[in-house]
PDB file of C-alpha atoms and ligand atoms in Angstrom:
ATOM      1  CA  MET A  28       0.202  -0.045   0.103  1.00 44.00           C
ATOM      2  CA  ALA A  29       1.182   3.518  -0.339  1.00 42.00           C
ATOM      3  CA  ASP A  30       2.245   5.155   2.357  1.00 48.00           C
ATOM      4  CA  GLU A  31       1.309   9.237   0.427  1.00 52.00           C
ATOM      5  CA  PHE A  32      -1.889   7.522  -0.380  1.00 66.00           C
ATOM      6  CA  ASP A  33      -4.634  10.150   1.599  1.00 78.00           C
ATOM      7  CA  THR A  34      -7.381   8.154   3.008  1.00 85.00           C
ATOM      8  CA  THR A  35      -9.030  11.277   4.745  1.00 89.00           C
ATOM      9  CA  GLU A  36     -11.685  11.760   1.796  1.00 90.00           C
ATOM     10  CA  TYR A  37     -12.283   7.909   2.040  1.00 93.00           C
ATOM     11  CA  THR A  38     -12.799   7.996   5.250  1.00 95.00           C
ATOM     12  CA  SER A  39     -15.482  11.357   4.903  1.00 93.00           C
ATOM     13  CA  ARG A  40     -17.608   9.152   2.371  1.00 93.00           C
ATOM     14  CA  MET A  41     -17.314   6.038   4.607  1.00 96.00           C
ATOM     15  CA  ARG A  42     -18.615   8.109   7.429  1.00 96.00           C
ATOM     16  CA  ALA A  43     -22.134   8.432   5.560  1.00 96.00           C
ATOM     17  CA  MET A  44     -21.955   5.875   3.375  1.00 96.00           C
ATOM     18  CA  TRP A  45     -22.330   3.546   6.956  1.00 97.00           C
ATOM     19  CA  GLY A  46     -25.204   6.156   8.213  1.00 96.00           C
ATOM     20  CA  GLU A  47     -27.599   4.587   4.864  1.00 93.00           C
ATOM     21  CA  GLY A  48     -30.801   2.077   4.975  1.00 90.00           C
ATOM     22  CA  ASP A  49     -32.082   0.530   8.208  1.00 95.00           C
ATOM     23  CA  TYR A  50     -28.939  -1.202   9.616  1.00 96.00           C
ATOM     24  CA  SER A  51     -30.983  -3.378  12.424  1.00 96.00           C
ATOM     25  CA  GLY A  52     -32.068  -5.922  10.088  1.00 96.00           C
ATOM     26  CA  LEU A  53     -28.305  -6.700   9.048  1.00 97.00           C
ATOM     27  CA  ALA A  54     -27.746  -6.149  13.314  1.00 97.00           C
ATOM     28  CA  GLY A  55     -29.870  -8.926  13.424  1.00 97.00           C
ATOM     29  CA  ARG A  56     -28.332 -11.638  10.988  1.00 98.00           C
ATOM     30  CA  VAL A  57     -24.545 -11.171  12.327  1.00 98.00           C
ATOM     31  CA  ALA A  58     -26.036 -11.170  16.082  1.00 98.00           C
ATOM     32  CA  PRO A  59     -24.540 -14.883  16.430  1.00 98.00           C
ATOM     33  CA  ALA A  60     -21.250 -13.608  15.704  1.00 98.00           C
ATOM     34  CA  ALA A  61     -21.338 -10.827  18.646  1.00 98.00           C
ATOM     35  CA  ALA A  62     -21.729 -13.863  20.704  1.00 98.00           C
ATOM     36  CA  GLN A  63     -19.579 -15.468  19.860  1.00 98.00           C
ATOM     37  CA  LEU A  64     -16.999 -12.910  19.920  1.00 98.00           C
ATOM     38  CA  VAL A  65     -18.255 -11.700  23.639  1.00 98.00           C
ATOM     39  CA  GLU A  66     -17.882 -15.221  24.776  1.00 98.00           C
ATOM     40  CA  ALA A  67     -14.393 -16.024  23.431  1.00 97.00           C
ATOM     41  CA  VAL A  68     -12.760 -12.710  25.731  1.00 98.00           C
ATOM     42  CA  ALA A  69     -15.389 -13.125  28.315  1.00 97.00           C
ATOM     43  CA  PRO A  70     -15.354  -9.806  29.853  1.00 97.00           C
ATOM     44  CA  ASP A  71     -15.183  -9.817  33.492  1.00 95.00           C
ATOM     45  CA  PRO A  72     -17.008  -6.550  35.618  1.00 96.00           C
ATOM     46  CA  ALA A  73     -13.485  -5.242  36.904  1.00 96.00           C
ATOM     47  CA  GLU A  74     -13.022  -4.915  33.467  1.00 97.00           C
ATOM     48  CA  ARG A  75     -13.467  -1.850  30.581  1.00 98.00           C
ATOM     49  CA  VAL A  76     -14.158  -2.946  27.328  1.00 98.00           C
ATOM     50  CA  LEU A  77     -14.115  -0.668  23.635  1.00 98.00           C
ATOM     51  CA  ASP A  78     -16.446  -2.026  21.104  1.00 98.00           C
ATOM     52  CA  LEU A  79     -15.097  -0.536  18.196  1.00 99.00           C
ATOM     53  CA  ALA A  80     -17.269   0.264  14.966  1.00 98.00           C
ATOM     54  CA  ALA A  81     -19.486  -0.589  17.072  1.00 98.00           C
ATOM     55  CA  GLY A  82     -22.566  -0.171  14.383  1.00 98.00           C
ATOM     56  CA  THR A  83     -25.669   0.448  17.011  1.00 98.00           C
ATOM     57  CA  GLY A  84     -24.487  -2.141  19.646  1.00 98.00           C
ATOM     58  CA  ASN A  85     -24.553  -5.602  19.379  1.00 98.00           C
ATOM     59  CA  VAL A  86     -20.996  -5.990  21.176  1.00 98.00           C
ATOM     60  CA  ALA A  87     -21.995  -3.571  23.321  1.00 98.00           C
ATOM     61  CA  ILE A  88     -25.245  -4.800  24.962  1.00 98.00           C
ATOM     62  CA  LEU A  89     -23.838  -8.238  25.415  1.00 98.00           C
ATOM     63  CA  VAL A  90     -20.214  -7.327  27.002  1.00 98.00           C
ATOM     64  CA  SER A  91     -22.887  -4.638  29.454  1.00 97.00           C
ATOM     65  CA  ALA A  92     -25.478  -7.149  30.353  1.00 96.00           C
ATOM     66  CA  ARG A  93     -22.318  -9.029  31.888  1.00 96.00           C
ATOM     67  CA  GLY A  94     -21.969  -6.084  34.455  1.00 95.00           C
ATOM     68  CA  THR A  95     -18.767  -4.801  32.629  1.00 97.00           C
ATOM     69  CA  ARG A  96     -18.032  -0.677  31.450  1.00 96.00           C
ATOM     70  CA  VAL A  97     -17.980  -0.697  27.566  1.00 98.00           C
ATOM     71  CA  VAL A  98     -17.244   2.053  25.312  1.00 98.00           C
ATOM     72  CA  ALA A  99     -19.017   1.919  21.555  1.00 98.00           C
ATOM     73  CA  ALA A 100     -17.362   4.211  19.163  1.00 98.00           C
ATOM     74  CA  ASP A 101     -18.021   4.255  15.581  1.00 98.00           C
ATOM     75  CA  LEU A 102     -17.149   6.320  12.766  1.00 98.00           C
ATOM     76  CA  SER A 103     -21.093   7.031  11.155  1.00 98.00           C
ATOM     77  CA  PRO A 104     -23.066   9.425  12.948  1.00 98.00           C
ATOM     78  CA  ARG A 105     -26.226   7.712  11.943  1.00 97.00           C
ATOM     79  CA  MET A 106     -24.789   4.704  13.747  1.00 98.00           C
ATOM     80  CA  VAL A 107     -24.046   6.172  17.023  1.00 98.00           C
ATOM     81  CA  GLU A 108     -27.731   7.682  16.794  1.00 98.00           C
ATOM     82  CA  VAL A 109     -28.896   4.723  16.502  1.00 98.00           C
ATOM     83  CA  GLY A 110     -26.936   2.613  18.851  1.00 98.00           C
ATOM     84  CA  ARG A 111     -27.281   5.569  22.338  1.00 98.00           C
ATOM     85  CA  ALA A 112     -31.095   5.180  21.941  1.00 98.00           C
ATOM     86  CA  ARG A 113     -31.045   0.890  21.883  1.00 97.00           C
ATOM     87  CA  THR A 114     -28.538   1.231  24.673  1.00 97.00           C
ATOM     88  CA  GLU A 115     -30.342   3.355  26.859  1.00 96.00           C
ATOM     89  CA  GLY A 116     -30.272   2.693  30.417  1.00 94.00           C
ATOM     90  CA  LEU A 117     -27.467   0.349  30.033  1.00 95.00           C
ATOM     91  CA  PRO A 118     -23.873   1.534  31.312  1.00 93.00           C
ATOM     92  CA  VAL A 119     -22.421   2.042  27.075  1.00 97.00           C
ATOM     93  CA  GLU A 120     -20.617   5.337  26.833  1.00 98.00           C
ATOM     94  CA  TRP A 121     -21.389   6.427  22.993  1.00 98.00           C
ATOM     95  CA  LEU A 122     -18.358   7.959  21.015  1.00 98.00           C
ATOM     96  CA  GLU A 123     -17.890   9.295  17.143  1.00 98.00           C
ATOM     97  CA  ALA A 124     -14.595   7.684  16.133  1.00 98.00           C
ATOM     98  CA  ASP A 125     -12.252   6.493  13.577  1.00 98.00           C
ATOM     99  CA  ALA A 126     -10.683   2.773  14.091  1.00 98.00           C
ATOM    100  CA  GLU A 127      -7.238   4.607  12.891  1.00 97.00           C
ATOM    101  CA  SER A 128      -7.542   7.816  15.565  1.00 97.00           C
ATOM    102  CA  LEU A 129      -9.152   6.465  18.543  1.00 98.00           C
ATOM    103  CA  PRO A 130      -9.687   9.636  21.402  1.00 98.00           C
ATOM    104  CA  LEU A 131      -8.726   6.897  23.879  1.00 98.00           C
ATOM    105  CA  PRO A 132      -5.754   7.500  26.534  1.00 98.00           C
ATOM    106  CA  ASP A 133      -2.668   4.888  26.181  1.00 98.00           C
ATOM    107  CA  ALA A 134      -3.703   1.768  28.424  1.00 98.00           C
ATOM    108  CA  SER A 135      -7.066   2.355  28.939  1.00 98.00           C
ATOM    109  CA  VAL A 136      -9.316  -0.499  28.305  1.00 98.00           C
ATOM    110  CA  ASP A 137      -8.270  -3.721  29.295  1.00 98.00           C
ATOM    111  CA  ALA A 138     -10.341  -5.529  25.268  1.00 98.00           C
ATOM    112  CA  VAL A 139     -11.229  -4.432  22.154  1.00 99.00           C
ATOM    113  CA  LEU A 140     -13.797  -5.648  20.600  1.00 98.00           C
ATOM    114  CA  SER A 141     -14.900  -5.961  16.627  1.00 98.00           C
ATOM    115  CA  SER A 142     -17.648  -7.156  15.221  1.00 98.00           C
ATOM    116  CA  PHE A 143     -17.176  -6.582  11.287  1.00 98.00           C
ATOM    117  CA  GLY A 144     -16.120  -3.634  11.784  1.00 98.00           C
ATOM    118  CA  VAL A 145     -12.291  -3.037  12.279  1.00 98.00           C
ATOM    119  CA  ILE A 146     -12.119  -5.293   9.218  1.00 98.00           C
ATOM    120  CA  TYR A 147     -13.598  -1.955   7.240  1.00 97.00           C
ATOM    121  CA  ALA A 148     -10.571   0.183   8.705  1.00 97.00           C
ATOM    122  CA  PRO A 149      -8.560   1.774   5.041  1.00 96.00           C
ATOM    123  CA  ARG A 150      -5.183   1.024   7.044  1.00 97.00           C
ATOM    124  CA  PRO A 151      -4.882  -2.009   8.430  1.00 98.00           C
ATOM    125  CA  ASP A 152      -1.291  -1.415  10.118  1.00 98.00           C
ATOM    126  CA  VAL A 153      -2.853   1.974  11.744  1.00 97.00           C
ATOM    127  CA  ALA A 154      -6.020   0.726  12.753  1.00 98.00           C
ATOM    128  CA  LEU A 155      -3.594  -2.796  14.794  1.00 98.00           C
ATOM    129  CA  THR A 156      -1.463  -0.025  15.936  1.00 98.00           C
ATOM    130  CA  GLN A 157      -3.785   2.405  17.324  1.00 98.00           C
ATOM    131  CA  ALA A 158      -5.886  -1.064  19.128  1.00 98.00           C
ATOM    132  CA  ARG A 159      -2.643  -1.587  20.485  1.00 98.00           C
ATOM    133  CA  ARG A 160      -2.149   1.631  22.003  1.00 98.00           C
ATOM    134  CA  VAL A 161      -5.116   1.940  23.659  1.00 98.00           C
ATOM    135  CA  LEU A 162      -5.593  -1.914  25.488  1.00 98.00           C
ATOM    136  CA  VAL A 163      -3.131  -2.413  28.703  1.00 98.00           C
ATOM    137  CA  PRO A 164      -0.302  -4.361  28.103  1.00 98.00           C
ATOM    138  CA  GLY A 165      -1.545  -8.370  27.843  1.00 98.00           C
ATOM    139  CA  GLY A 166      -5.435  -7.213  26.784  1.00 98.00           C
ATOM    140  CA  THR A 167      -7.071  -8.803  24.308  1.00 98.00           C
ATOM    141  CA  LEU A 168      -8.016  -7.491  20.987  1.00 98.00           C
ATOM    142  CA  ALA A 169     -10.653  -9.719  19.179  1.00 98.00           C
ATOM    143  CA  PHE A 170     -12.518  -9.122  16.168  1.00 99.00           C
ATOM    144  CA  THR A 171     -14.763 -10.860  13.715  1.00 98.00           C
ATOM    145  CA  ALA A 172     -13.801 -11.143   9.866  1.00 98.00           C
ATOM    146  CA  TRP A 173     -16.019 -12.275   6.561  1.00 98.00           C
ATOM    147  CA  ARG A 174     -14.199 -15.339   5.182  1.00 98.00           C
ATOM    148  CA  PRO A 175     -12.977 -15.110   1.642  1.00 98.00           C
ATOM    149  CA  HIS A 176     -14.548 -18.497   0.394  1.00 96.00           C
ATOM    150  CA  GLY A 177     -17.880 -18.267   2.896  1.00 97.00           C
ATOM    151  CA  PHE A 178     -20.964 -16.155   1.256  1.00 98.00           C
ATOM    152  CA  VAL A 179     -20.693 -12.651   1.942  1.00 98.00           C
ATOM    153  CA  GLY A 180     -16.621 -13.456   0.802  1.00 98.00           C
ATOM    154  CA  GLU A 181     -18.045 -14.996  -2.250  1.00 98.00           C
ATOM    155  CA  MET A 182     -20.139 -11.808  -2.734  1.00 98.00           C
ATOM    156  CA  THR A 183     -18.309  -9.544  -2.303  1.00 98.00           C
ATOM    157  CA  SER A 184     -15.980 -10.641  -4.766  1.00 98.00           C
ATOM    158  CA  VAL A 185     -18.452 -11.119  -7.633  1.00 98.00           C
ATOM    159  CA  MET A 186     -19.491  -6.863  -6.748  1.00 98.00           C
ATOM    160  CA  ARG A 187     -15.413  -5.815  -6.723  1.00 97.00           C
ATOM    161  CA  ARG A 188     -16.115  -6.170 -10.441  1.00 97.00           C
ATOM    162  CA  TRP A 189     -18.337  -3.552 -10.108  1.00 97.00           C
ATOM    163  CA  LEU A 190     -17.504  -2.139  -8.145  1.00 96.00           C
ATOM    164  CA  PRO A 191     -13.386  -2.529  -6.851  1.00 95.00           C
ATOM    165  CA  THR A 192     -12.195  -1.331  -4.085  1.00 93.00           C
ATOM    166  CA  PRO A 193     -10.231   1.558  -4.394  1.00 90.00           C
ATOM    167  CA  PRO A 194      -6.153   1.825  -5.103  1.00 90.00           C
ATOM    168  CA  GLY A 195      -5.253   2.345  -1.554  1.00 91.00           C
ATOM    169  CA  ILE A 196      -7.431   0.744   0.295  1.00 94.00           C
ATOM    170  CA  ALA A 197      -6.886  -2.638   2.053  1.00 96.00           C
ATOM    171  CA  ASP A 198      -9.375  -5.671   1.061  1.00 96.00           C
ATOM    172  CA  GLU A 199     -11.317  -6.265   4.222  1.00 97.00           C
ATOM    173  CA  LEU A 200     -11.515  -9.874   3.240  1.00 98.00           C
ATOM    174  CA  ASP A 201      -7.928  -9.918   3.974  1.00 98.00           C
ATOM    175  CA  TRP A 202      -9.144 -10.033   7.980  1.00 98.00           C
ATOM    176  CA  GLY A 203     -10.234 -12.546   7.412  1.00 98.00           C
ATOM    177  CA  ARG A 204      -7.124 -15.068   5.827  1.00 98.00           C
ATOM    178  CA  GLU A 205      -5.477 -16.278   8.668  1.00 98.00           C
ATOM    179  CA  GLU A 206      -1.823 -16.126   7.125  1.00 97.00           C
ATOM    180  CA  VAL A 207      -2.251 -12.172   6.455  1.00 98.00           C
ATOM    181  CA  VAL A 208      -4.242 -10.523   9.516  1.00 98.00           C
ATOM    182  CA  ALA A 209      -1.269 -12.834  12.130  1.00 98.00           C
ATOM    183  CA  GLY A 210       1.596 -11.410   9.588  1.00 98.00           C
ATOM    184  CA  TRP A 211       0.035  -7.520  10.433  1.00 98.00           C
ATOM    185  CA  LEU A 212      -0.776  -8.464  14.325  1.00 98.00           C
ATOM    186  CA  ALA A 213       2.773  -9.756  14.438  1.00 98.00           C
ATOM    187  CA  LYS A 214       3.781  -6.369  13.135  1.00 98.00           C
ATOM    188  CA  ALA A 215       1.950  -4.254  14.815  1.00 98.00           C
ATOM    189  CA  GLY A 216       3.488  -5.926  18.171  1.00 98.00           C
ATOM    190  CA  PHE A 217       0.503  -8.687  19.554  1.00 98.00           C
ATOM    191  CA  SER A 218       0.716 -11.873  20.056  1.00 98.00           C
ATOM    192  CA  ASP A 219      -0.408 -14.985  20.812  1.00 98.00           C
ATOM    193  CA  VAL A 220      -2.731 -15.056  18.048  1.00 98.00           C
ATOM    194  CA  THR A 221      -5.805 -17.103  17.900  1.00 98.00           C
ATOM    195  CA  PHE A 222      -9.135 -18.059  14.858  1.00 98.00           C
ATOM    196  CA  ARG A 223     -11.697 -20.223  15.201  1.00 97.00           C
ATOM    197  CA  PRO A 224     -13.699 -20.361  11.519  1.00 97.00           C
ATOM    198  CA  GLY A 225     -17.516 -19.875  11.818  1.00 96.00           C
ATOM    199  CA  ASP A 226     -21.029 -19.837   9.551  1.00 96.00           C
ATOM    200  CA  LEU A 227     -23.928 -17.695   9.989  1.00 97.00           C
ATOM    201  CA  PRO A 228     -26.756 -19.521   8.640  1.00 96.00           C
ATOM    202  CA  TRP A 229     -28.729 -17.158   6.219  1.00 97.00           C
ATOM    203  CA  GLU A 230     -32.087 -17.783   4.738  1.00 98.00           C
ATOM    204  CA  PHE A 231     -34.071 -16.555   1.983  1.00 98.00           C
ATOM    205  CA  SER A 232     -36.940 -17.018   0.179  1.00 98.00           C
ATOM    206  CA  SER A 233     -35.327 -16.479  -3.406  1.00 98.00           C
ATOM    207  CA  PRO A 234     -31.843 -15.210  -4.121  1.00 98.00           C
ATOM    208  CA  ALA A 235     -34.419 -12.205  -5.061  1.00 98.00           C
ATOM    209  CA  ALA A 236     -35.740 -11.615  -1.443  1.00 98.00           C
ATOM    210  CA  LEU A 237     -31.995 -12.017  -0.300  1.00 98.00           C
ATOM    211  CA  THR A 238     -31.193  -9.200  -2.466  1.00 98.00           C
ATOM    212  CA  ARG A 239     -34.015  -6.807  -1.356  1.00 97.00           C
ATOM    213  CA  PHE A 240     -32.808  -7.579   1.627  1.00 98.00           C
ATOM    214  CA  LEU A 241     -29.194  -6.439   1.661  1.00 97.00           C
ATOM    215  CA  VAL A 242     -29.989  -3.466  -0.161  1.00 97.00           C
ATOM    216  CA  ASP A 243     -33.216  -2.305   2.097  1.00 96.00           C
ATOM    217  CA  HIS A 244     -30.480  -3.191   5.423  1.00 97.00           C
ATOM    218  CA  SER A 245     -26.725  -3.710   4.318  1.00 97.00           C
ATOM    219  CA  PRO A 246     -25.341   0.205   3.562  1.00 97.00           C
ATOM    220  CA  SER A 247     -22.890  -0.692   1.662  1.00 95.00           C
ATOM    221  CA  HIS A 248     -25.419  -2.884  -0.943  1.00 97.00           C
ATOM    222  CA  ARG A 249     -27.567   0.193  -1.072  1.00 96.00           C
ATOM    223  CA  ALA A 250     -24.277   2.362  -1.769  1.00 95.00           C
ATOM    224  CA  ALA A 251     -23.316  -0.015  -4.416  1.00 96.00           C
ATOM    225  CA  GLN A 252     -26.955   0.208  -6.045  1.00 96.00           C
ATOM    226  CA  ALA A 253     -26.711   4.496  -5.471  1.00 95.00           C
ATOM    227  CA  ALA A 254     -23.406   4.357  -7.141  1.00 95.00           C
ATOM    228  CA  LEU A 255     -24.247   1.789 -10.438  1.00 97.00           C
ATOM    229  CA  GLY A 256     -27.860   3.154 -10.874  1.00 95.00           C
ATOM    230  CA  GLU A 257     -29.638   0.905 -13.326  1.00 92.00           C
ATOM    231  CA  GLY A 258     -25.945  -0.807 -13.847  1.00 92.00           C
ATOM    232  CA  ALA A 259     -26.660  -2.345 -10.538  1.00 97.00           C
ATOM    233  CA  GLY A 260     -29.601  -4.864 -11.713  1.00 97.00           C
ATOM    234  CA  GLU A 261     -26.080  -7.161 -13.128  1.00 97.00           C
ATOM    235  CA  MET A 262     -24.393  -7.137 -10.651  1.00 98.00           C
ATOM    236  CA  PHE A 263     -27.320  -8.223  -7.967  1.00 98.00           C
ATOM    237  CA  ALA A 264     -28.446 -10.697 -10.826  1.00 98.00           C
ATOM    238  CA  ALA A 265     -24.287 -11.754 -10.902  1.00 98.00           C
ATOM    239  CA  VAL A 266     -25.037 -12.087  -6.240  1.00 98.00           C
ATOM    240  CA  GLU A 267     -28.052 -14.153  -6.944  1.00 98.00           C
ATOM    241  CA  GLU A 268     -27.330 -16.717  -9.298  1.00 98.00           C
ATOM    242  CA  LEU A 269     -24.139 -17.240  -6.626  1.00 98.00           C
ATOM    243  CA  ALA A 270     -27.094 -17.363  -3.923  1.00 98.00           C
ATOM    244  CA  GLY A 271     -28.490 -20.553  -5.835  1.00 97.00           C
ATOM    245  CA  PRO A 272     -31.490 -21.238  -8.355  1.00 97.00           C
ATOM    246  CA  ALA A 273     -34.185 -18.370  -9.193  1.00 97.00           C
ATOM    247  CA  GLY A 274     -37.419 -18.969  -7.367  1.00 96.00           C
ATOM    248  CA  GLU A 275     -36.286 -21.669  -4.580  1.00 97.00           C
ATOM    249  CA  PRO A 276     -35.587 -20.825  -0.312  1.00 98.00           C
ATOM    250  CA  VAL A 277     -31.733 -19.884  -0.591  1.00 98.00           C
ATOM    251  CA  ARG A 278     -29.384 -21.217   2.497  1.00 97.00           C
ATOM    252  CA  VAL A 279     -26.050 -19.975   2.420  1.00 97.00           C
ATOM    253  CA  GLU A 280     -23.012 -20.358   5.179  1.00 96.00           C
ATOM    254  CA  ALA A 281     -22.181 -16.716   6.147  1.00 98.00           C
ATOM    255  CA  GLY A 282     -18.069 -17.553   6.573  1.00 98.00           C
ATOM    256  CA  TYR A 283     -16.187 -15.641   9.379  1.00 98.00           C
ATOM    257  CA  ALA A 284     -13.143 -16.023  11.775  1.00 98.00           C
ATOM    258  CA  VAL A 285     -13.158 -14.838  15.316  1.00 98.00           C
ATOM    259  CA  VAL A 286      -9.989 -13.858  15.482  1.00 98.00           C
ATOM    260  CA  THR A 287      -7.937 -12.927  19.120  1.00 98.00           C
ATOM    261  CA  ALA A 288      -5.168 -11.482  20.164  1.00 98.00           C
ATOM    262  CA  VAL A 289      -2.729 -10.236  22.820  1.00 98.00           C
ATOM    263  CA  ALA A 290      -1.612  -6.775  22.765  1.00 98.00           C
TER     264      ALA A 290
HETATM  265  C1  SAM B 320     -20.947  -3.853   9.527  1.00 73.86           C
HETATM  266  S1  SAM B 320     -20.670  -2.703  10.399  1.00 73.86           S
HETATM  267  C2  SAM B 320     -21.205  -4.014  11.791  1.00 73.86           C
HETATM  268  C3  SAM B 320     -21.768  -2.579  12.683  1.00 73.86           C
HETATM  269  C4  SAM B 320     -21.995  -3.818  14.872  1.00 73.86           C
HETATM  270  N1  SAM B 320     -20.396  -3.859  14.903  1.00 73.86           N
HETATM  271  C5  SAM B 320     -22.091  -5.098  14.181  1.00 73.86           C
HETATM  272  O1  SAM B 320     -21.688  -5.819  14.363  1.00 73.86           O
HETATM  273  O2  SAM B 320     -23.393  -5.017  13.767  1.00 73.86           O
HETATM  274  C6  SAM B 320     -19.403  -1.921  10.219  1.00 73.86           C
HETATM  275  C7  SAM B 320     -19.183  -0.968  11.266  1.00 73.86           C
HETATM  276  O3  SAM B 320     -18.061  -0.348  10.718  1.00 73.86           O
HETATM  277  C8  SAM B 320     -18.043   0.792  11.043  1.00 73.86           C
HETATM  278  N2  SAM B 320     -16.588   1.533  10.719  1.00 73.86           N
HETATM  279  C9  SAM B 320     -16.026   1.962   9.464  1.00 73.86           C
HETATM  280  N3  SAM B 320     -15.139   2.203   8.846  1.00 73.86           N
HETATM  281  C10 SAM B 320     -15.076   2.787  10.356  1.00 73.86           C
HETATM  282  C11 SAM B 320     -13.459   2.910  10.857  1.00 73.86           C
HETATM  283  N4  SAM B 320     -12.809   3.260  10.215  1.00 73.86           N
HETATM  284  N5  SAM B 320     -13.113   3.390  12.348  1.00 73.86           N
HETATM  285  C12 SAM B 320     -14.942   3.584  12.923  1.00 73.86           C
HETATM  286  N6  SAM B 320     -15.735   2.454  12.511  1.00 73.86           N
HETATM  287  C13 SAM B 320     -15.655   2.334  11.305  1.00 73.86           C
HETATM  288  C14 SAM B 320     -19.338   1.502  10.458  1.00 73.86           C
HETATM  289  O4  SAM B 320     -19.771   3.087  10.676  1.00 73.86           O
HETATM  290  C15 SAM B 320     -20.611   0.649  10.863  1.00 73.86           C
HETATM  291  O5  SAM B 320     -21.414   0.526  11.876  1.00 73.86           O
END
């Protein structure tokens, strides 16, 4: 990746993009992975946790249910607004923040958890350095990432035929490649890396119902539709073909990994 690449404009587009549409449906579909992530770390009430790229708080809600204090941070003002309302009455503090420049002191949290969130940071080395900076020595970083050969990974690759990743922006699917992410983590100073594959079985009444769901509830699919205009039809037809035969019930395995590492 070129060092001189300026991510400012990209990040500001992403700040607006992630606020598009109604994320609640997708938050529900990914919630079991958040539960697996929280179980993998099992924070206790004496600890302080950062839910990084928290969306509307799937992880924060589960962590606070254990009696643990949580800071939930997200790039998108809309996600923070919805998350704050969703966690009203719970011990969750919300921050609008970029994973690449966290407004938290050094060594201020015991665990950083991120469910399908930090993987969207354009520069993994910068985001991982920030995560390690805010962690106490010996603290835990844990995140979920889409595996390239699960349904979401394959769908992402299909969509890139129409909308390639901009130059200078990391491939979010690399976070789900064990050998790549282990190298990044080691370089950022983390140790004891674990990589556990999981699957989210997603069912829809048909391939067309799946793409309708994504346009309604996934900000990135909504943005893809807006960017391509009429051309989006061809891209979504390719996604539907990947999902299964037209008009028939669909069951896809959205393969992901739970990755943990020690600061
Ligand atoms: C797929 S959503 C996941 C949200 C939530 N963690 C969950 O499990 O439902 C991705 C989230 O990452 C956030 N995000 C993307 N890039 C980010 C960045 N650079 N810094 C912080 N948050 C970011 C988006 O705003 C969005 O809320």
